[in-house]
mmCIF file of C-alpha atoms in Angstrom:
data_model
loop_
_atom_site.group_PDB
_atom_site.id
_atom_site.type_symbol
_atom_site.label_atom_id
_atom_site.label_comp_id
_atom_site.label_asym_id
_atom_site.label_seq_id
_atom_site.Cartn_x
_atom_site.Cartn_y
_atom_site.Cartn_z
ATOM 1 C CA MET A 148 135.946 152.736 127.650
ATOM 2 C CA THR A 149 134.610 151.315 130.643
ATOM 3 C CA SER A 150 131.488 152.810 132.351
ATOM 4 C CA ARG A 151 133.641 153.242 135.480
ATOM 5 C CA PRO A 152 137.122 154.838 134.518
ATOM 6 C CA SER A 153 140.356 154.334 136.342
ATOM 7 C CA SER A 154 141.250 156.651 139.214
ATOM 8 C CA PRO A 155 143.911 158.846 137.515
ATOM 9 C CA ARG A 156 140.837 160.344 135.139
ATOM 10 C CA LEU A 157 138.292 160.712 138.288
ATOM 11 C CA TRP A 158 140.806 162.377 141.172
ATOM 12 C CA PRO A 159 141.223 165.367 138.783
ATOM 13 C CA LEU A 160 137.260 165.736 138.190
ATOM 14 C CA TYR A 161 136.430 165.296 141.869
ATOM 15 C CA ALA A 162 138.903 168.059 142.469
ATOM 16 C CA VAL A 163 137.086 170.194 140.013
ATOM 17 C CA ASN A 164 133.856 169.628 141.996
ATOM 18 C CA PHE A 165 135.644 170.476 145.207
ATOM 19 C CA PHE A 166 137.026 174.061 144.103
ATOM 20 C CA MET A 167 134.091 174.543 141.670
ATOM 21 C CA ALA A 168 131.886 175.788 144.712
ATOM 22 C CA ASP A 169 132.451 179.248 144.445
ATOM 23 C CA MET A 170 131.346 178.922 140.900
ATOM 24 C CA GLN A 171 128.028 177.933 141.867
ATOM 25 C CA SER A 172 126.909 179.448 145.004
ATOM 26 C CA GLY A 173 129.945 181.591 145.241
ATOM 27 C CA ILE A 174 130.090 184.809 147.256
ATOM 28 C CA GLY A 175 126.166 185.344 147.014
ATOM 29 C CA PRO A 176 125.309 184.562 150.797
ATOM 30 C CA PHE A 177 128.381 187.067 151.941
ATOM 31 C CA VAL A 178 127.536 189.728 149.313
ATOM 32 C CA GLY A 179 124.297 190.490 151.324
ATOM 33 C CA VAL A 180 125.821 191.178 154.765
ATOM 34 C CA PHE A 181 128.792 192.615 153.195
ATOM 35 C CA LEU A 182 126.796 195.300 151.447
ATOM 36 C CA GLN A 183 124.179 195.713 154.516
ATOM 37 C CA GLU A 184 127.077 196.851 156.435
ATOM 38 C CA ARG A 185 128.003 199.288 153.859
ATOM 39 C CA GLY A 186 124.450 200.731 154.412
ATOM 40 C CA TRP A 187 122.528 199.188 151.429
ATOM 41 C CA ALA A 188 118.738 198.481 151.922
ATOM 42 C CA THR A 189 117.508 194.731 151.574
ATOM 43 C CA GLY A 190 115.491 195.842 148.684
ATOM 44 C CA LEU A 191 118.530 197.319 146.840
ATOM 45 C CA ILE A 192 120.666 194.204 147.662
ATOM 46 C CA GLY A 193 117.995 192.009 146.501
ATOM 47 C CA THR A 194 117.650 193.927 143.131
ATOM 48 C CA ALA A 195 121.220 193.730 142.448
ATOM 49 C CA LEU A 196 121.490 190.093 142.846
ATOM 50 C CA THR A 197 118.388 189.512 140.900
ATOM 51 C CA ILE A 198 120.044 191.416 137.744
ATOM 52 C CA GLY A 199 122.854 189.323 138.121
ATOM 53 C CA ASN A 200 120.855 186.253 138.072
ATOM 54 C CA VAL A 201 118.797 187.211 135.059
ATOM 55 C CA ALA A 202 121.935 187.814 132.986
ATOM 56 C CA GLY A 203 123.003 184.323 133.883
ATOM 57 C CA MET A 204 119.601 182.887 133.239
ATOM 58 C CA LEU A 205 119.429 184.293 129.565
ATOM 59 C CA VAL A 206 122.930 182.415 128.572
ATOM 60 C CA THR A 207 122.606 179.152 130.513
ATOM 61 C CA THR A 208 120.531 177.635 127.606
ATOM 62 C CA PRO A 209 122.837 178.739 124.795
ATOM 63 C CA ILE A 210 125.949 177.855 126.765
ATOM 64 C CA GLY A 211 124.517 174.218 126.968
ATOM 65 C CA GLY A 212 124.082 174.094 123.422
ATOM 66 C CA PHE A 213 127.698 175.561 123.003
ATOM 67 C CA ILE A 214 128.865 172.702 125.267
ATOM 68 C CA ASP A 215 127.301 169.845 123.338
ATOM 69 C CA SER A 216 128.880 171.012 120.334
ATOM 70 C CA SER A 217 131.948 171.868 121.636
ATOM 71 C CA ARG A 218 135.076 169.419 121.398
ATOM 72 C CA ASN A 219 136.796 171.105 124.391
ATOM 73 C CA LYS A 220 134.676 170.665 127.411
ATOM 74 C CA ARG A 221 137.635 171.760 129.633
ATOM 75 C CA LEU A 222 137.333 175.071 128.305
ATOM 76 C CA TRP A 223 133.578 175.580 129.820
ATOM 77 C CA VAL A 224 135.238 174.944 133.325
ATOM 78 C CA VAL A 225 138.142 177.627 132.434
ATOM 79 C CA ILE A 226 135.764 180.405 131.523
ATOM 80 C CA PRO A 227 134.017 180.113 134.902
ATOM 81 C CA GLY A 228 137.046 180.252 136.579
ATOM 82 C CA ILE A 229 137.783 183.396 134.911
ATOM 83 C CA CYS A 230 134.760 184.867 135.657
ATOM 84 C CA VAL A 231 134.783 183.929 139.457
ATOM 85 C CA VAL A 232 138.040 185.746 139.918
ATOM 86 C CA LEU A 233 136.787 189.138 137.917
ATOM 87 C CA ALA A 234 133.673 188.817 140.342
ATOM 88 C CA SER A 235 135.632 189.010 143.446
ATOM 89 C CA ALA A 236 137.976 191.653 142.423
ATOM 90 C CA ILE A 237 135.237 194.003 140.927
ATOM 91 C CA ILE A 238 133.136 194.026 144.345
ATOM 92 C CA LEU A 239 136.298 194.765 146.337
ATOM 93 C CA ILE A 240 137.286 197.679 144.007
ATOM 94 C CA SER A 241 133.903 199.392 144.072
ATOM 95 C CA GLN A 242 130.346 198.998 146.085
ATOM 96 C CA ASN A 243 128.831 201.380 143.303
ATOM 97 C CA PHE A 244 125.455 199.824 142.545
ATOM 98 C CA TRP A 245 126.399 199.153 138.859
ATOM 99 C CA ALA A 246 129.693 197.815 139.820
ATOM 100 C CA VAL A 247 128.422 195.476 142.190
ATOM 101 C CA THR A 248 125.608 194.597 139.329
ATOM 102 C CA PHE A 249 128.609 193.782 137.186
ATOM 103 C CA SER A 250 130.263 191.347 139.487
ATOM 104 C CA GLN A 251 126.997 189.524 140.028
ATOM 105 C CA VAL A 252 126.695 189.167 136.039
ATOM 106 C CA ALA A 253 130.261 187.726 135.913
ATOM 107 C CA GLN A 254 129.385 185.345 138.901
ATOM 108 C CA SER A 255 126.120 184.241 137.150
ATOM 109 C CA LEU A 256 128.002 183.426 133.929
ATOM 110 C CA ALA A 257 130.276 181.242 135.959
ATOM 111 C CA SER A 258 127.287 179.420 137.494
ATOM 112 C CA ALA A 259 125.407 179.175 134.286
ATOM 113 C CA ALA A 260 128.360 177.255 132.482
ATOM 114 C CA ILE A 261 129.772 174.809 135.494
ATOM 115 C CA VAL A 262 126.883 172.753 135.729
ATOM 116 C CA PRO A 263 126.332 171.573 132.303
ATOM 117 C CA ALA A 264 130.245 171.582 131.726
ATOM 118 C CA VAL A 265 130.871 169.167 134.466
ATOM 119 C CA THR A 266 127.891 167.197 133.365
ATOM 120 C CA GLY A 267 129.103 166.811 130.105
ATOM 121 C CA ILE A 268 132.843 166.105 131.319
ATOM 122 C CA SER A 269 131.197 163.576 133.388
ATOM 123 C CA LEU A 270 129.177 161.824 130.954
ATOM 124 C CA GLY A 271 131.988 161.948 128.595
ATOM 125 C CA ILE A 272 134.189 159.813 130.853
ATOM 126 C CA ALA A 273 131.293 157.604 132.690
ATOM 127 C CA LYS A 274 128.876 157.333 129.870
ATOM 128 C CA GLN A 275 125.209 157.179 130.648
ATOM 129 C CA LYS A 276 125.432 153.806 132.469
ATOM 130 C CA GLY A 277 127.972 154.919 134.943
ATOM 131 C CA PHE A 278 126.798 158.434 135.209
ATOM 132 C CA ASN A 279 124.508 158.425 138.212
ATOM 133 C CA ALA A 280 127.302 156.769 140.639
ATOM 134 C CA LEU A 281 129.797 159.284 139.137
ATOM 135 C CA ASN A 282 127.473 162.252 139.522
ATOM 136 C CA GLY A 283 126.834 161.225 143.227
ATOM 137 C CA ARG A 284 130.377 161.249 143.992
ATOM 138 C CA ASN A 285 130.977 164.599 142.137
ATOM 139 C CA GLN A 286 128.100 166.160 144.286
ATOM 140 C CA ALA A 287 129.569 164.783 147.366
ATOM 141 C CA PHE A 288 133.027 166.372 146.434
ATOM 142 C CA ASN A 289 131.302 169.665 145.541
ATOM 143 C CA HIS A 290 129.135 169.857 148.706
ATOM 144 C CA ALA A 291 132.486 169.156 150.719
ATOM 145 C CA GLY A 292 134.223 172.061 148.765
ATOM 146 C CA ASN A 293 131.237 174.245 149.599
ATOM 147 C CA MET A 294 131.395 173.633 153.098
ATOM 148 C CA VAL A 295 135.137 173.633 153.325
ATOM 149 C CA GLY A 296 135.042 177.167 151.695
ATOM 150 C CA ALA A 297 132.276 178.646 153.641
ATOM 151 C CA ALA A 298 134.121 177.623 156.944
ATOM 152 C CA LEU A 299 137.439 179.156 155.564
ATOM 153 C CA SER A 300 135.392 182.333 154.575
ATOM 154 C CA GLY A 301 133.557 182.784 157.875
ATOM 155 C CA TYR A 302 137.058 182.280 159.956
ATOM 156 C CA LEU A 303 138.686 184.797 157.314
ATOM 157 C CA GLY A 304 136.192 187.390 157.349
ATOM 158 C CA TYR A 305 135.816 187.194 161.239
ATOM 159 C CA LYS A 306 139.563 187.668 161.828
ATOM 160 C CA PHE A 307 140.883 189.684 158.771
ATOM 161 C CA GLY A 308 137.666 191.299 157.159
ATOM 162 C CA TYR A 309 135.550 190.663 154.094
ATOM 163 C CA VAL A 310 138.617 191.238 151.659
ATOM 164 C CA TRP A 311 139.796 187.954 152.413
ATOM 165 C CA VAL A 312 136.411 186.150 151.884
ATOM 166 C CA PHE A 313 136.451 187.510 148.185
ATOM 167 C CA VAL A 314 140.303 186.456 147.911
ATOM 168 C CA LEU A 315 139.407 182.967 148.888
ATOM 169 C CA ALA A 316 136.777 182.867 146.168
ATOM 170 C CA ALA A 317 139.252 183.958 143.572
ATOM 171 C CA VAL A 318 141.733 181.295 144.881
ATOM 172 C CA PHE A 319 139.237 178.563 144.561
ATOM 173 C CA GLY A 320 138.313 179.344 141.085
ATOM 174 C CA ALA A 321 141.881 179.388 139.906
ATOM 175 C CA VAL A 322 142.707 176.036 141.451
ATOM 176 C CA ALA A 323 139.473 174.742 139.829
ATOM 177 C CA VAL A 324 140.797 175.631 136.178
ATOM 178 C CA ALA A 325 144.079 174.315 137.166
ATOM 179 C CA CYS A 326 142.450 170.891 138.067
ATOM 180 C CA VAL A 327 140.301 170.475 134.838
ATOM 181 C CA LEU A 328 143.611 170.725 132.877
ATOM 182 C CA MET A 329 144.835 167.841 134.749
ATOM 183 C CA ILE A 330 141.880 165.803 133.063
ATOM 184 C CA PRO A 331 143.390 164.271 129.804
ATOM 185 C CA ALA A 332 141.102 165.439 126.692
ATOM 186 C CA ARG A 333 141.087 162.140 125.239
ATOM 187 C CA ALA A 334 139.316 160.438 128.472
ATOM 188 C CA ILE A 335 136.249 162.445 127.603
ATOM 189 C CA ASP A 336 134.050 160.920 124.654
ATOM 190 C CA ASP A 337 132.486 164.112 123.048
ATOM 191 C CA ARG A 338 129.662 161.859 121.711
ATOM 192 C CA GLN A 339 128.833 160.326 125.145
ATOM 193 C CA ALA A 340 129.220 163.781 126.625
ATOM 194 C CA ARG A 341 126.114 164.995 124.687
ATOM 195 C CA GLY A 342 123.933 161.974 124.768
ATOM 196 C CA SER A 343 124.465 161.012 121.107
ATOM 197 C CA LYS A 344 124.159 157.334 120.368
ATOM 198 C CA GLU A 345 123.536 157.326 116.636
ATOM 199 C CA ASP A 346 125.780 158.033 113.920
ATOM 200 C CA GLU A 347 125.564 161.929 113.613
ATOM 201 C CA SER A 348 126.403 162.239 109.960
ATOM 202 C CA LYS A 349 122.993 160.381 109.080
ATOM 203 C CA ASN A 350 120.905 161.595 112.445
ATOM 204 C CA PRO A 351 122.365 165.070 113.700
ATOM 205 C CA PRO A 352 121.434 166.009 117.018
ATOM 206 C CA ALA A 353 118.136 167.491 117.475
ATOM 207 C CA GLY A 354 117.871 171.233 117.927
ATOM 208 C CA LEU A 355 116.279 173.555 120.604
ATOM 209 C CA SER A 356 112.873 172.138 119.275
ATOM 210 C CA VAL A 357 113.323 169.044 120.949
ATOM 211 C CA LEU A 358 113.222 170.439 124.330
ATOM 212 C CA LEU A 359 109.981 172.323 123.685
ATOM 213 C CA LYS A 360 108.470 169.142 122.718
ATOM 214 C CA HIS A 361 109.796 167.040 125.578
ATOM 215 C CA LYS A 362 107.054 166.897 128.452
ATOM 216 C CA PRO A 363 109.264 165.410 131.115
ATOM 217 C CA LEU A 364 111.617 168.116 130.891
ATOM 218 C CA LEU A 365 109.068 170.994 130.834
ATOM 219 C CA VAL A 366 107.522 169.463 134.160
ATOM 220 C CA LEU A 367 110.754 169.158 135.620
ATOM 221 C CA ALA A 368 112.013 172.770 134.727
ATOM 222 C CA LEU A 369 108.683 174.256 135.710
ATOM 223 C CA ALA A 370 108.313 172.833 139.300
ATOM 224 C CA LEU A 371 111.954 173.644 140.150
ATOM 225 C CA ALA A 372 111.350 177.174 139.120
ATOM 226 C CA VAL A 373 108.239 177.455 141.438
ATOM 227 C CA PHE A 374 110.428 175.638 144.258
ATOM 228 C CA HIS A 375 113.392 178.352 143.835
ATOM 229 C CA LEU A 376 110.998 181.491 143.712
ATOM 230 C CA GLY A 377 110.805 180.145 147.359
ATOM 231 C CA ASN A 378 113.968 178.557 148.267
ATOM 232 C CA ALA A 379 116.432 181.167 147.034
ATOM 233 C CA ALA A 380 115.748 183.944 149.245
ATOM 234 C CA ILE A 381 115.588 182.020 152.597
ATOM 235 C CA VAL A 382 119.522 181.837 153.164
ATOM 236 C CA PRO A 383 120.266 185.385 152.481
ATOM 237 C CA LEU A 384 117.253 186.637 154.334
ATOM 238 C CA TYR A 385 117.748 184.644 157.476
ATOM 239 C CA GLY A 386 121.352 185.975 157.418
ATOM 240 C CA LEU A 387 120.158 189.185 157.155
ATOM 241 C CA ALA A 388 117.538 188.853 159.766
ATOM 242 C CA ALA A 389 119.935 187.648 162.407
ATOM 243 C CA VAL A 390 122.771 190.186 161.586
ATOM 244 C CA SER A 391 119.997 193.050 161.721
ATOM 245 C CA ALA A 392 118.775 191.975 165.281
ATOM 246 C CA GLY A 393 121.988 191.884 166.323
ATOM 247 C CA GLN A 394 121.981 188.340 167.184
ATOM 248 C CA ALA A 395 125.217 187.225 165.060
ATOM 249 C CA ASN A 396 128.248 188.438 163.508
ATOM 250 C CA GLY A 397 127.989 188.783 159.675
ATOM 251 C CA PRO A 398 130.634 186.548 158.324
ATOM 252 C CA THR A 399 130.740 183.790 161.067
ATOM 253 C CA PHE A 400 127.092 183.576 161.132
ATOM 254 C CA VAL A 401 126.589 183.279 157.129
ATOM 255 C CA ALA A 402 129.391 180.722 157.245
ATOM 256 C CA THR A 403 127.858 178.708 159.582
ATOM 257 C CA ILE A 404 124.506 178.560 157.676
ATOM 258 C CA VAL A 405 126.493 177.571 154.536
ATOM 259 C CA VAL A 406 128.586 174.550 156.526
ATOM 260 C CA ILE A 407 125.714 173.182 158.001
ATOM 261 C CA ALA A 408 123.665 172.850 154.541
ATOM 262 C CA GLN A 409 126.499 171.421 152.741
ATOM 263 C CA GLY A 410 127.609 169.033 155.538
ATOM 264 C CA VAL A 411 124.378 167.403 155.371
ATOM 265 C CA MET A 412 124.173 167.833 151.684
ATOM 266 C CA ILE A 413 127.285 165.591 151.584
ATOM 267 C CA VAL A 414 125.572 162.937 152.816
ATOM 268 C CA THR A 415 122.195 163.472 151.294
ATOM 269 C CA SER A 416 123.939 163.342 147.628
ATOM 270 C CA LEU A 417 125.411 159.926 148.169
ATOM 271 C CA VAL A 418 122.118 158.650 149.693
ATOM 272 C CA GLY A 419 120.059 160.303 146.684
ATOM 273 C CA MET A 420 122.493 158.314 144.406
ATOM 274 C CA GLN A 421 121.667 154.939 146.041
ATOM 275 C CA VAL A 422 118.115 155.766 145.890
ATOM 276 C CA ALA A 423 118.108 156.562 142.416
ATOM 277 C CA GLY A 424 120.170 153.896 141.362
ATOM 278 C CA LYS A 425 117.783 151.250 142.825
ATOM 279 C CA ARG A 426 114.503 152.955 141.795
ATOM 280 C CA ASN A 427 114.493 156.318 139.741
ATOM 281 C CA TYR A 428 114.707 160.157 140.256
ATOM 282 C CA TRP A 429 110.961 161.064 140.468
ATOM 283 C CA PRO A 430 110.700 160.131 143.906
ATOM 284 C CA VAL A 431 113.748 161.812 145.150
ATOM 285 C CA ILE A 432 112.920 164.945 143.602
ATOM 286 C CA LEU A 433 109.301 164.971 145.229
ATOM 287 C CA VAL A 434 110.897 164.344 148.485
ATOM 288 C CA SER A 435 113.030 167.486 147.836
ATOM 289 C CA PHE A 436 110.151 169.471 147.696
ATOM 290 C CA MET A 437 108.705 168.456 150.644
ATOM 291 C CA PHE A 438 111.454 170.262 153.202
ATOM 292 C CA LEU A 439 110.815 173.928 151.535
ATOM 293 C CA PRO A 440 107.375 174.490 153.540
ATOM 294 C CA ILE A 441 108.775 172.930 156.711
ATOM 295 C CA ARG A 442 111.846 175.108 156.527
ATOM 296 C CA GLY A 443 109.654 178.356 155.939
ATOM 297 C CA VAL A 444 107.692 177.270 159.091
ATOM 298 C CA LEU A 445 110.977 176.837 161.127
ATOM 299 C CA ALA A 446 112.298 180.057 160.036
ATOM 300 C CA TYR A 447 109.197 181.698 161.253
ATOM 301 C CA PHE A 448 109.215 180.590 164.656
ATOM 302 C CA LEU A 449 113.254 180.544 165.190
ATOM 303 C CA SER A 450 115.602 183.026 164.597
ATOM 304 C CA GLY A 451 119.212 183.570 165.110
ATOM 305 C CA TRP A 452 121.309 180.779 166.363
ATOM 306 C CA TRP A 453 118.175 178.646 167.559
ATOM 307 C CA GLY A 454 117.204 177.884 164.288
ATOM 308 C CA VAL A 455 120.275 177.552 162.298
ATOM 309 C CA VAL A 456 120.473 174.048 162.545
ATOM 310 C CA PRO A 457 117.237 172.615 161.786
ATOM 311 C CA VAL A 458 116.426 175.247 159.064
ATOM 312 C CA GLN A 459 119.673 174.522 157.400
ATOM 313 C CA VAL A 460 119.423 170.644 157.751
ATOM 314 C CA LEU A 461 116.358 170.827 155.928
ATOM 315 C CA ASP A 462 117.967 172.964 153.302
ATOM 316 C CA GLY A 463 120.807 170.496 153.027
ATOM 317 C CA ILE A 464 118.392 167.210 152.818
ATOM 318 C CA GLY A 465 116.211 169.152 150.016
ATOM 319 C CA THR A 466 119.001 170.540 147.995
ATOM 320 C CA GLY A 467 121.271 167.615 148.240
ATOM 321 C CA LEU A 468 118.644 165.340 146.615
ATOM 322 C CA GLN A 469 117.980 167.807 143.758
ATOM 323 C CA THR A 470 121.971 168.320 143.245
ATOM 324 C CA VAL A 471 121.750 164.440 142.362
ATOM 325 C CA ALA A 472 118.253 163.809 140.712
ATOM 326 C CA VAL A 473 117.973 166.695 138.440
ATOM 327 C CA PRO A 474 121.023 166.387 136.306
ATOM 328 C CA GLY A 475 120.641 162.731 136.354
ATOM 329 C CA MET A 476 116.990 162.756 135.132
ATOM 330 C CA VAL A 477 117.885 165.200 132.276
ATOM 331 C CA ALA A 478 120.733 162.947 131.191
ATOM 332 C CA ARG A 479 118.120 159.768 131.428
ATOM 333 C CA SER A 480 115.449 161.536 129.855
ATOM 334 C CA LEU A 481 117.525 162.917 126.545
ATOM 335 C CA ASP A 482 119.687 160.258 126.201
ATOM 336 C CA GLY A 483 119.958 159.371 122.455
ATOM 337 C CA THR A 484 119.072 163.128 121.299
ATOM 338 C CA GLY A 485 122.383 164.594 121.513
ATOM 339 C CA ARG A 486 121.442 167.564 123.233
ATOM 340 C CA ILE A 487 121.673 166.571 127.025
ATOM 341 C CA ASN A 488 123.956 169.557 127.808
ATOM 342 C CA LEU A 489 121.494 171.899 126.118
ATOM 343 C CA GLY A 490 118.653 170.267 128.166
ATOM 344 C CA GLN A 491 120.812 170.819 131.280
ATOM 345 C CA GLY A 492 121.148 174.644 130.321
ATOM 346 C CA ALA A 493 117.533 174.978 129.516
ATOM 347 C CA VAL A 494 116.389 173.476 133.063
ATOM 348 C CA ILE A 495 118.781 175.400 135.118
ATOM 349 C CA THR A 496 117.469 178.570 132.730
ATOM 350 C CA VAL A 497 113.783 178.037 133.845
ATOM 351 C CA GLN A 498 114.684 177.432 137.206
ATOM 352 C CA GLY A 499 116.918 180.234 137.300
ATOM 353 C CA VAL A 500 113.761 182.547 136.607
ATOM 354 C CA GLY A 501 112.404 181.731 140.018
ATOM 355 C CA ALA A 502 115.910 181.861 141.727
ATOM 356 C CA SER A 503 116.744 185.135 140.121
ATOM 357 C CA LEU A 504 113.167 186.723 141.030
ATOM 358 C CA SER A 505 113.498 185.022 144.894
ATOM 359 C CA PRO A 506 116.050 187.522 146.007
ATOM 360 C CA ALA A 507 114.137 190.696 145.259
ATOM 361 C CA LEU A 508 111.005 189.120 145.888
ATOM 362 C CA GLY A 509 112.043 188.180 149.428
ATOM 363 C CA GLY A 510 113.929 191.457 149.784
ATOM 364 C CA TRP A 511 111.073 193.738 149.276
ATOM 365 C CA ILE A 512 108.385 191.687 151.011
ATOM 366 C CA ALA A 513 110.447 191.407 154.133
ATOM 367 C CA GLN A 514 111.093 195.132 153.958
ATOM 368 C CA TRP A 515 107.360 195.696 153.957
ATOM 369 C CA ILE A 516 105.992 193.010 156.318
ATOM 370 C CA GLY A 517 108.879 191.860 158.241
ATOM 371 C CA TYR A 518 111.195 188.453 158.141
ATOM 372 C CA GLY A 519 109.012 186.129 159.813
ATOM 373 C CA PRO A 520 105.737 186.317 157.498
ATOM 374 C CA THR A 521 108.061 186.461 154.735
ATOM 375 C CA PHE A 522 109.575 183.098 155.588
ATOM 376 C CA LEU A 523 106.206 181.364 155.550
ATOM 377 C CA LEU A 524 105.037 182.788 152.270
ATOM 378 C CA LEU A 525 108.326 181.688 150.668
ATOM 379 C CA GLY A 526 107.834 178.012 152.026
ATOM 380 C CA CYS A 527 104.648 178.072 150.598
ATOM 381 C CA PHE A 528 106.129 177.599 146.884
ATOM 382 C CA GLY A 529 107.434 174.208 148.059
ATOM 383 C CA LEU A 530 103.728 172.828 148.316
ATOM 384 C CA ALA A 531 103.064 174.396 144.862
ATOM 385 C CA SER A 532 105.888 172.270 143.310
ATOM 386 C CA MET A 533 104.934 169.004 144.891
ATOM 387 C CA ALA A 534 101.376 169.702 143.467
ATOM 388 C CA LEU A 535 102.738 170.214 140.126
ATOM 389 C CA TRP A 536 105.056 167.041 140.505
ATOM 390 C CA LEU A 537 102.077 165.070 141.457
ATOM 391 C CA ALA A 538 99.696 166.521 138.827
ATOM 392 C CA PHE A 539 101.927 165.652 135.976
ATOM 393 C CA GLY A 540 103.553 162.544 137.337
ATOM 394 C CA ALA A 541 102.598 160.309 134.534
ATOM 395 C CA HIS A 542 105.119 162.116 132.277
ATOM 396 C CA VAL A 543 107.831 162.098 134.606
ATOM 397 C CA LYS A 544 107.581 158.999 137.017
ATOM 398 C CA LYS A 545 109.519 156.464 134.698
ATOM 399 C CA TYR A 546 112.397 158.621 135.073
#
């Protein structure tokens, strides 16, 4: 098996990355304005999103371990697809607090499984040597799917109402399931997919303890958790601020926010792939942290349509770099342990602590002191991530 497999194996994988967009970010940006129009306060919206995020956070690491041991990697894309369809259906049927919360739990389960699953499939096809290039192209297709999905959601929401936003999410999930089943099971090397090089009968994969002793992984996870504690709330709060001030229509404004960021991410992910291929992932991740404080300042001074482009371009650069560098660094640092997907799940779990707390933190702070000061406070978390990344650089610079 070569490090660059033939195109019949790759196009179904690229299609999965394109249509899996709603399994990762999903309907989250639209849920906030959808509920706000139905009389929900920002604090309650943030709380419902946080409960869903915490549920996803708790299962992400175990799911990564299951994917390592599974001999049917494609199944772990099928399950998220079903969860996305359920999440879209539930929130349309009822806007009761617990129904909405349950829909966010289903969405979070999908998000928890999809990244390690696609990482494992990609490693199984391309092996470690070809993973960086394949992952960069995967992310480009994924961001393109997010951009197209957001644009369609904005149009459908504006023309026909929010129902069609959630219907579209369900369709994307179903198509992703169909595409992953087009990837031949024999094209995925299960041993390469989990990063095991040795004869596993003599050297079984290390358990969870390998992650607790792996300093590069711990530094990466902590820095990402701090970053996402500030970053995750900015997009939904920015949309809420504009809509509540009457500066924009809900669906089209949120769609514009997502489209701009994802369009930038397409280019940024390919650039990040090239930089990582020539050097390593450490400087790519450092640069990604730099954009959050700048973004917080811009969000403070600019609101509505005036601030959409610069705020979201910066989000696209920072997040686009991370979508390539984080899975790549985890795969490279854990190569040979047989626990790459467990490591992917663990990193997502820890950064999910920050991301899951962010909507509630940002929502309640905005309710108390207003949107502008909240953006400044959230931006400061990027500075903290940079400080951590530099302070513990000795553990991560070689990756």
